[in-house]
Structure formats: structure tokens, C-alpha cells
Amino acid sequence: MSKPVKEFHRYLTGASNSHVSHEEYLKAPAVAFLKYTIEAKSSIDLCTRYFPKKQDGDYTKDSFDSLQHLITASLPTIMGHFETYQRYLFAGMFDMSVLLNNFDSGKFFKALSDKTNIDLDWVRLSAHRGIGATSIGTLLADSMSGWHDPERVNTYFAAYKLPYTVFGNDAQEKLKTLWQLRHSIVHTGGTLSRADAQKVNSLKSHGGEQIAFEKNFIFEVARKLHPIVKQATEGLGTAYKRNLLCGLDDAQLSSVDQFFEVKSSVSSWLR
């Protein structure tokens, strides 16, 4: 007798304790994101060590094909977490703006509306009924588009009027490359079309190619995103703290410090 067929949603199960939660992103976005990059890197490392190999040390064809599929599939998930990092960093700064000197919400929303349409989804808003600790900043960030464009993201954070640019030129180029690869994996069946390749300087010579990566690609993605996240978070944090109100209590100051904290189990990548 065959087993009853389960619908897709019946395959959902509880996540292990190592999975990064949105609660972690609320408390310290950089810490949460960097934790996930290490998890992703370690997962691929495990595969590279234990997939079957031939006597000469090279992977078997099945191992090589499977490894490339897994590496390619990992990039969109990492970039999904990077988007979450950006949105929660932006959201938390808005939630804590009550602690800032001379924060003008009118000017803030005017600057923001010049760069993106802020269209609040009322159905999505209603899903938060009965939740006492809803982040207003998260609802705001969730209503904004353009998180896959580092130049636009810079303009969003610029609405806080802090003397710091989130992503410098080098970081922007790296992120544009990763976002375009992610787009091509998700939306064009893993082929980097010639039109899409022309959008990013680093990819112009790869138009028309099927996307596949070397075995150390995810390792390098995790490693190179560490300093980008460190510079963005700590730079914003330093500028933000300079504008805090006088007389804040220890609990308020501690929550701000925790929010802009940057740490990783691979601390050498933060240097």
C-alpha cells in the first residue's frame, strides 16, 4: 500500500537551533547576517569534504554536478539574508529615532518619498493585529522596493541625514555582481543573459554563459561580505550614536550598542 501523498506545505518542519531568526535580526542585524554566512559556508564545506571522489582525488561526475547545483542554489539564499540585514538595519534605526536629537520625521519621509514609493500594504499590516511589539520600522522597510540596488539603498539611509555613506564604490561593485548573479539564477534559469551581463562591469565578458561556480565560491562570498557589513554597520552606528539625546539611561544605550554590534565566529574576516 502506497503512502498518502502530502501537499507541499505538509513538508514544513521545525528548524534547528542554528537557523537565524528574525528576532536575531531585530536585535543585531549584522550579527545575525554574518552568522548565516558562516552557516552557509560550513554547509558547502561539509559537502566538499565528504562527496565521493575518484582515486586521483578529483570529484566523480555526480559529485561535481551535485556540488555545483548546491553552490549555485546557496547564493540566492545568502542574498535573501543580505536583503533582510539591510531592511532590519534601516528599520531598527527608524524605531530608535525617538532617541535622536532633532530627528524630523516629516523631512525624513519627504527625503524617502523622493527615492521610493512608500506604499503600505494594509492586508500585511492587518496580519500584525494582536502583536504588542510590532516594529514600525520593519513595516516601513517592508513596504519599500529597491533593496537589490546598493546605490538606491545608499539613498534610503541618507534620509537619516547622517554623515556616512553605507556602501562605498568597491562595496557597490561587489554587491552589484552578487545581486545580478542572484537575479539570473532566480529569474532566467541560471543563464546570465547578454543583456543582463552588460549591466555590471565585472560580468560583461560572461554574457550568454550558464552560471556555475568553483567549489570555494561560497567561502569567498561569506569572507568578502564580512568587511562590507562591518564597515556599513559600524560606520552608521558611530554616526548614529553621535546624535543621541543626552541623559539616556543605561538600558537605552545598551540596546543601541547591541543593535550596531558586529561580531562573527570567524573574527579574522572582520579585520
mmCIF file of C-alpha atoms in Angstrom:
data_model
loop_
_atom_site.group_PDB
_atom_site.id
_atom_site.type_symbol
_atom_site.label_atom_id
_atom_site.label_comp_id
_atom_site.label_asym_id
_atom_site.label_seq_id
_atom_site.Cartn_x
_atom_site.Cartn_y
_atom_site.Cartn_z
ATOM 1 C CA MET A 1 0.000 0.000 0.000
ATOM 2 C CA SER A 2 1.470 3.340 -1.073
ATOM 3 C CA LYS A 3 1.939 6.161 1.394
ATOM 4 C CA PRO A 4 -0.582 9.028 1.210
ATOM 5 C CA VAL A 5 0.679 11.921 -0.897
ATOM 6 C CA LYS A 6 1.433 15.024 1.158
ATOM 7 C CA GLU A 7 0.808 18.551 -0.116
ATOM 8 C CA PHE A 8 3.789 20.891 -0.222
ATOM 9 C CA HIS A 9 3.015 22.721 2.995
ATOM 10 C CA ARG A 10 2.967 19.407 4.878
ATOM 11 C CA TYR A 11 6.707 19.115 4.375
ATOM 12 C CA LEU A 12 7.408 22.183 6.524
ATOM 13 C CA THR A 13 9.130 21.212 9.740
ATOM 14 C CA GLY A 14 10.769 22.824 12.729
ATOM 15 C CA ALA A 15 14.123 24.494 12.110
ATOM 16 C CA SER A 16 17.196 23.580 14.125
ATOM 17 C CA ASN A 17 18.504 25.991 16.743
ATOM 18 C CA SER A 18 21.333 27.009 14.410
ATOM 19 C CA HIS A 19 18.945 28.731 11.997
ATOM 20 C CA VAL A 20 18.952 32.549 12.104
ATOM 21 C CA SER A 21 15.614 34.046 13.164
ATOM 22 C CA HIS A 22 14.042 37.433 12.522
ATOM 23 C CA GLU A 23 14.228 38.087 16.260
ATOM 24 C CA GLU A 24 18.009 37.943 15.909
ATOM 25 C CA TYR A 25 17.869 40.429 13.033
ATOM 26 C CA LEU A 26 15.781 42.771 15.186
ATOM 27 C CA LYS A 27 18.381 42.778 17.970
ATOM 28 C CA ALA A 28 21.589 42.943 15.917
ATOM 29 C CA PRO A 29 21.240 42.744 12.111
ATOM 30 C CA ALA A 30 24.953 42.405 11.358
ATOM 31 C CA VAL A 31 25.492 39.637 13.905
ATOM 32 C CA ALA A 32 22.510 37.701 12.538
ATOM 33 C CA PHE A 33 23.593 38.020 8.905
ATOM 34 C CA LEU A 34 27.226 37.118 9.493
ATOM 35 C CA LYS A 35 26.097 34.100 11.500
ATOM 36 C CA TYR A 36 24.101 32.911 8.495
ATOM 37 C CA THR A 37 27.006 33.371 6.072
ATOM 38 C CA ILE A 38 29.131 31.096 8.251
ATOM 39 C CA GLU A 39 26.341 28.506 8.325
ATOM 40 C CA ALA A 40 26.072 28.588 4.529
ATOM 41 C CA LYS A 41 29.835 28.376 4.097
ATOM 42 C CA SER A 42 30.095 25.480 6.565
ATOM 43 C CA SER A 43 27.325 23.562 4.790
ATOM 44 C CA ILE A 44 29.176 23.703 1.483
ATOM 45 C CA ASP A 45 32.463 22.884 3.228
ATOM 46 C CA LEU A 46 30.883 19.706 4.578
ATOM 47 C CA CYS A 47 29.798 18.696 1.079
ATOM 48 C CA THR A 48 33.229 19.382 -0.425
ATOM 49 C CA ARG A 49 34.873 17.172 2.214
ATOM 50 C CA TYR A 50 32.541 14.189 2.042
ATOM 51 C CA PHE A 51 31.230 13.968 -1.529
ATOM 52 C CA PRO A 52 32.663 10.870 -3.275
ATOM 53 C CA LYS A 53 35.953 11.315 -5.116
ATOM 54 C CA LYS A 54 37.917 9.260 -7.608
ATOM 55 C CA GLN A 55 41.243 7.662 -6.754
ATOM 56 C CA ASP A 56 43.126 10.675 -8.153
ATOM 57 C CA GLY A 57 41.331 12.980 -5.675
ATOM 58 C CA ASP A 58 39.047 14.654 -8.225
ATOM 59 C CA TYR A 59 35.286 14.555 -7.680
ATOM 60 C CA THR A 60 33.215 11.968 -9.503
ATOM 61 C CA LYS A 61 30.957 13.414 -12.171
ATOM 62 C CA ASP A 62 27.875 13.021 -9.938
ATOM 63 C CA SER A 63 29.674 14.696 -7.033
ATOM 64 C CA PHE A 64 30.890 17.564 -9.207
ATOM 65 C CA ASP A 65 27.449 18.162 -10.727
ATOM 66 C CA SER A 66 25.706 17.979 -7.354
ATOM 67 C CA LEU A 67 28.203 20.320 -5.728
ATOM 68 C CA GLN A 68 27.738 22.923 -8.440
ATOM 69 C CA HIS A 69 23.952 22.735 -8.044
ATOM 70 C CA LEU A 70 24.208 23.232 -4.283
ATOM 71 C CA ILE A 71 26.677 26.127 -4.560
ATOM 72 C CA THR A 72 24.523 27.885 -7.151
ATOM 73 C CA ALA A 73 21.404 27.397 -5.023
ATOM 74 C CA SER A 74 23.140 28.837 -1.946
ATOM 75 C CA LEU A 75 23.784 32.281 -3.424
ATOM 76 C CA PRO A 76 20.119 33.421 -3.645
ATOM 77 C CA THR A 77 19.569 32.361 -0.032
ATOM 78 C CA ILE A 78 22.606 34.317 1.168
ATOM 79 C CA MET A 79 21.462 37.388 -0.763
ATOM 80 C CA GLY A 80 17.961 36.966 0.672
ATOM 81 C CA HIS A 81 19.532 37.176 4.113
ATOM 82 C CA PHE A 82 21.566 40.192 2.994
ATOM 83 C CA GLU A 83 18.347 41.952 1.985
ATOM 84 C CA THR A 84 16.930 41.119 5.406
ATOM 85 C CA TYR A 85 20.065 42.564 7.026
ATOM 86 C CA GLN A 86 19.643 45.820 5.099
ATOM 87 C CA ARG A 87 15.941 46.124 5.841
ATOM 88 C CA TYR A 88 16.288 45.381 9.550
ATOM 89 C CA LEU A 89 19.225 47.786 9.876
ATOM 90 C CA PHE A 90 17.114 50.513 8.271
ATOM 91 C CA ALA A 91 14.050 49.536 10.317
ATOM 92 C CA GLY A 92 15.832 49.460 13.652
ATOM 93 C CA MET A 93 17.347 52.873 13.055
ATOM 94 C CA PHE A 94 13.843 54.212 12.449
ATOM 95 C CA ASP A 95 12.428 52.535 15.564
ATOM 96 C CA MET A 96 15.218 54.048 17.667
ATOM 97 C CA SER A 97 14.920 57.505 16.076
ATOM 98 C CA VAL A 98 12.968 58.639 19.158
ATOM 99 C CA LEU A 99 16.382 58.640 20.871
ATOM 100 C CA LEU A 100 17.925 61.055 18.347
ATOM 101 C CA ASN A 101 18.454 64.783 18.634
ATOM 102 C CA ASN A 102 16.325 66.811 16.229
ATOM 103 C CA PHE A 103 15.014 63.892 14.167
ATOM 104 C CA ASP A 104 12.387 65.411 11.880
ATOM 105 C CA SER A 105 10.048 62.645 10.682
ATOM 106 C CA GLY A 106 8.461 64.972 8.118
ATOM 107 C CA LYS A 107 11.792 65.705 6.439
ATOM 108 C CA PHE A 108 12.744 62.040 6.725
ATOM 109 C CA PHE A 109 9.658 60.838 4.840
ATOM 110 C CA LYS A 110 9.990 63.627 2.291
ATOM 111 C CA ALA A 111 13.564 62.550 1.516
ATOM 112 C CA LEU A 112 12.496 58.915 1.396
ATOM 113 C CA SER A 113 9.475 59.504 -0.846
ATOM 114 C CA ASP A 114 11.746 61.225 -3.363
ATOM 115 C CA LYS A 115 13.622 57.936 -3.773
ATOM 116 C CA THR A 116 10.958 55.226 -3.453
ATOM 117 C CA ASN A 117 7.219 54.726 -3.315
ATOM 118 C CA ILE A 118 6.150 54.051 0.254
ATOM 119 C CA ASP A 119 3.030 52.007 -0.286
ATOM 120 C CA LEU A 120 1.890 50.324 2.909
ATOM 121 C CA ASP A 121 0.178 47.004 2.334
ATOM 122 C CA TRP A 122 -2.881 47.174 4.583
ATOM 123 C CA VAL A 123 -3.510 43.437 4.362
ATOM 124 C CA ARG A 124 0.053 42.807 5.514
ATOM 125 C CA LEU A 125 -0.414 45.394 8.241
ATOM 126 C CA SER A 126 -3.538 43.627 9.484
ATOM 127 C CA ALA A 127 -1.512 40.444 9.968
ATOM 128 C CA HIS A 128 0.218 42.174 12.881
ATOM 129 C CA ARG A 129 -3.006 42.607 14.854
ATOM 130 C CA GLY A 130 -2.684 41.498 18.462
ATOM 131 C CA ILE A 131 1.119 41.600 18.416
ATOM 132 C CA GLY A 132 2.218 44.039 21.074
ATOM 133 C CA ALA A 133 5.836 44.516 19.955
ATOM 134 C CA THR A 134 5.455 45.177 16.233
ATOM 135 C CA SER A 135 8.384 47.077 14.707
ATOM 136 C CA ILE A 136 7.029 50.095 12.827
ATOM 137 C CA GLY A 137 10.373 50.372 11.077
ATOM 138 C CA THR A 138 10.017 46.818 9.773
ATOM 139 C CA LEU A 139 6.598 47.641 8.324
ATOM 140 C CA LEU A 140 8.139 50.702 6.664
ATOM 141 C CA ALA A 141 11.143 48.847 5.220
ATOM 142 C CA ASP A 142 8.893 46.014 4.058
ATOM 143 C CA SER A 143 6.846 48.480 2.016
ATOM 144 C CA MET A 144 9.901 49.771 0.154
ATOM 145 C CA SER A 145 11.373 48.275 -3.014
ATOM 146 C CA GLY A 146 14.871 48.548 -4.450
ATOM 147 C CA TRP A 147 16.824 46.665 -1.792
ATOM 148 C CA HIS A 148 18.745 44.829 -4.558
ATOM 149 C CA ASP A 149 20.372 48.072 -5.728
ATOM 150 C CA PRO A 150 23.182 49.322 -3.438
ATOM 151 C CA GLU A 151 23.026 52.824 -4.918
ATOM 152 C CA ARG A 152 19.332 53.111 -4.018
ATOM 153 C CA VAL A 153 19.975 51.610 -0.613
ATOM 154 C CA ASN A 154 22.525 54.371 -0.014
ATOM 155 C CA THR A 155 19.847 56.972 -0.733
ATOM 156 C CA TYR A 156 17.439 55.312 1.712
ATOM 157 C CA PHE A 157 19.913 55.510 4.593
ATOM 158 C CA ALA A 158 20.812 59.056 3.527
ATOM 159 C CA ALA A 159 17.290 60.074 4.643
ATOM 160 C CA TYR A 160 18.581 59.849 8.235
ATOM 161 C CA LYS A 161 20.915 62.766 7.432
ATOM 162 C CA LEU A 162 23.938 61.037 8.925
ATOM 163 C CA PRO A 163 27.433 61.874 7.621
ATOM 164 C CA TYR A 164 28.127 58.369 6.380
ATOM 165 C CA THR A 165 27.669 56.519 3.081
ATOM 166 C CA VAL A 166 26.634 52.938 3.724
ATOM 167 C CA PHE A 167 28.257 51.291 0.707
ATOM 168 C CA GLY A 168 31.364 52.783 -0.868
ATOM 169 C CA ASN A 169 32.300 52.289 -4.529
ATOM 170 C CA ASP A 170 34.139 48.990 -4.031
ATOM 171 C CA ALA A 171 31.327 47.515 -1.932
ATOM 172 C CA GLN A 172 28.766 48.651 -4.501
ATOM 173 C CA GLU A 173 30.586 46.873 -7.328
ATOM 174 C CA LYS A 174 30.849 43.636 -5.359
ATOM 175 C CA LEU A 175 27.177 43.779 -4.370
ATOM 176 C CA LYS A 176 26.031 44.580 -7.917
ATOM 177 C CA THR A 177 27.852 41.474 -9.129
ATOM 178 C CA LEU A 178 26.244 39.259 -6.480
ATOM 179 C CA TRP A 179 22.776 40.730 -6.975
ATOM 180 C CA GLN A 180 22.948 40.226 -10.748
ATOM 181 C CA LEU A 181 24.110 36.625 -10.361
ATOM 182 C CA ARG A 182 21.304 36.051 -7.881
ATOM 183 C CA HIS A 183 18.799 37.588 -10.327
ATOM 184 C CA SER A 184 19.972 35.395 -13.193
ATOM 185 C CA ILE A 185 19.825 32.237 -11.064
ATOM 186 C CA VAL A 186 16.315 33.020 -9.833
ATOM 187 C CA HIS A 187 14.733 34.598 -12.906
ATOM 188 C CA THR A 188 16.497 33.326 -16.025
ATOM 189 C CA GLY A 189 17.095 29.679 -15.218
ATOM 190 C CA GLY A 190 20.711 30.143 -14.222
ATOM 191 C CA THR A 191 21.823 31.694 -17.505
ATOM 192 C CA LEU A 192 23.489 35.098 -17.476
ATOM 193 C CA SER A 193 21.840 36.703 -20.484
ATOM 194 C CA ARG A 194 23.891 39.041 -22.645
ATOM 195 C CA ALA A 195 21.610 41.939 -21.750
ATOM 196 C CA ASP A 196 21.953 41.312 -18.009
ATOM 197 C CA ALA A 197 25.724 40.860 -18.272
ATOM 198 C CA GLN A 198 26.056 44.354 -19.742
ATOM 199 C CA LYS A 199 24.522 45.881 -16.583
ATOM 200 C CA VAL A 200 27.536 45.064 -14.406
ATOM 201 C CA ASN A 201 31.140 45.811 -15.353
ATOM 202 C CA SER A 202 32.545 42.630 -13.834
ATOM 203 C CA LEU A 203 30.153 40.412 -15.793
ATOM 204 C CA LYS A 204 30.293 41.953 -19.266
ATOM 205 C CA SER A 205 32.545 39.228 -20.673
ATOM 206 C CA HIS A 206 30.280 36.436 -19.363
ATOM 207 C CA GLY A 207 27.101 37.161 -21.326
ATOM 208 C CA GLY A 208 25.264 34.079 -22.526
ATOM 209 C CA GLU A 209 27.001 31.732 -20.087
ATOM 210 C CA GLN A 210 25.347 29.200 -17.815
ATOM 211 C CA ILE A 211 26.153 30.153 -14.220
ATOM 212 C CA ALA A 212 28.404 27.710 -12.389
ATOM 213 C CA PHE A 213 30.936 28.344 -9.643
ATOM 214 C CA GLU A 214 34.182 26.903 -8.330
ATOM 215 C CA LYS A 215 33.921 24.937 -5.087
ATOM 216 C CA ASN A 216 35.303 27.807 -2.939
ATOM 217 C CA PHE A 217 32.807 30.409 -4.204
ATOM 218 C CA ILE A 218 30.511 30.435 -1.147
ATOM 219 C CA PHE A 219 33.573 30.593 1.121
ATOM 220 C CA GLU A 220 34.654 33.741 -0.719
ATOM 221 C CA VAL A 221 31.162 35.261 -0.661
ATOM 222 C CA ALA A 222 30.979 34.811 3.110
ATOM 223 C CA ARG A 223 34.511 36.143 3.625
ATOM 224 C CA LYS A 224 34.133 39.217 1.406
ATOM 225 C CA LEU A 225 30.726 40.192 2.792
ATOM 226 C CA HIS A 226 32.175 40.361 6.320
ATOM 227 C CA PRO A 227 34.100 43.639 5.868
ATOM 228 C CA ILE A 228 31.270 45.143 3.809
ATOM 229 C CA VAL A 229 28.807 44.514 6.636
ATOM 230 C CA LYS A 230 31.309 45.616 9.295
ATOM 231 C CA GLN A 231 32.021 48.952 7.597
ATOM 232 C CA ALA A 232 28.347 49.645 6.862
ATOM 233 C CA THR A 233 27.088 48.789 10.341
ATOM 234 C CA GLU A 234 29.850 50.326 12.418
ATOM 235 C CA GLY A 235 30.035 53.429 10.244
ATOM 236 C CA LEU A 236 26.317 54.057 10.599
ATOM 237 C CA GLY A 237 26.470 53.167 14.288
ATOM 238 C CA THR A 238 29.209 55.687 15.036
ATOM 239 C CA ALA A 239 27.351 58.473 13.227
ATOM 240 C CA TYR A 240 24.050 57.480 14.842
ATOM 241 C CA LYS A 241 25.439 57.455 18.391
ATOM 242 C CA ARG A 242 26.853 60.957 17.962
ATOM 243 C CA ASN A 243 23.287 62.204 17.501
ATOM 244 C CA LEU A 244 21.745 60.530 20.553
ATOM 245 C CA LEU A 245 19.887 62.597 23.113
ATOM 246 C CA CYS A 246 21.687 63.452 26.333
ATOM 247 C CA GLY A 247 20.553 61.730 29.502
ATOM 248 C CA LEU A 248 19.608 58.347 28.044
ATOM 249 C CA ASP A 249 19.618 55.557 30.618
ATOM 250 C CA ASP A 250 21.945 52.548 30.557
ATOM 251 C CA ALA A 251 19.289 50.228 29.113
ATOM 252 C CA GLN A 252 18.654 52.543 26.166
ATOM 253 C CA LEU A 253 22.362 52.988 25.456
ATOM 254 C CA SER A 254 22.917 49.243 25.743
ATOM 255 C CA SER A 255 20.162 48.479 23.230
ATOM 256 C CA VAL A 256 21.706 50.917 20.738
ATOM 257 C CA ASP A 257 25.164 49.378 21.224
ATOM 258 C CA GLN A 258 23.756 45.871 20.772
ATOM 259 C CA PHE A 259 21.878 46.855 17.617
ATOM 260 C CA PHE A 260 25.032 48.137 15.892
ATOM 261 C CA GLU A 261 27.209 45.291 17.168
ATOM 262 C CA VAL A 262 29.353 43.419 14.645
ATOM 263 C CA LYS A 263 30.824 40.051 15.540
ATOM 264 C CA SER A 264 31.459 36.736 13.835
ATOM 265 C CA SER A 265 32.721 33.296 14.777
ATOM 266 C CA VAL A 266 35.406 33.907 12.130
ATOM 267 C CA SER A 267 36.703 37.144 13.627
ATOM 268 C CA SER A 268 39.733 37.268 11.309
ATOM 269 C CA TRP A 269 37.397 38.091 8.412
ATOM 270 C CA LEU A 270 36.393 41.331 10.151
ATOM 271 C CA ARG A 271 39.929 42.731 10.171
#
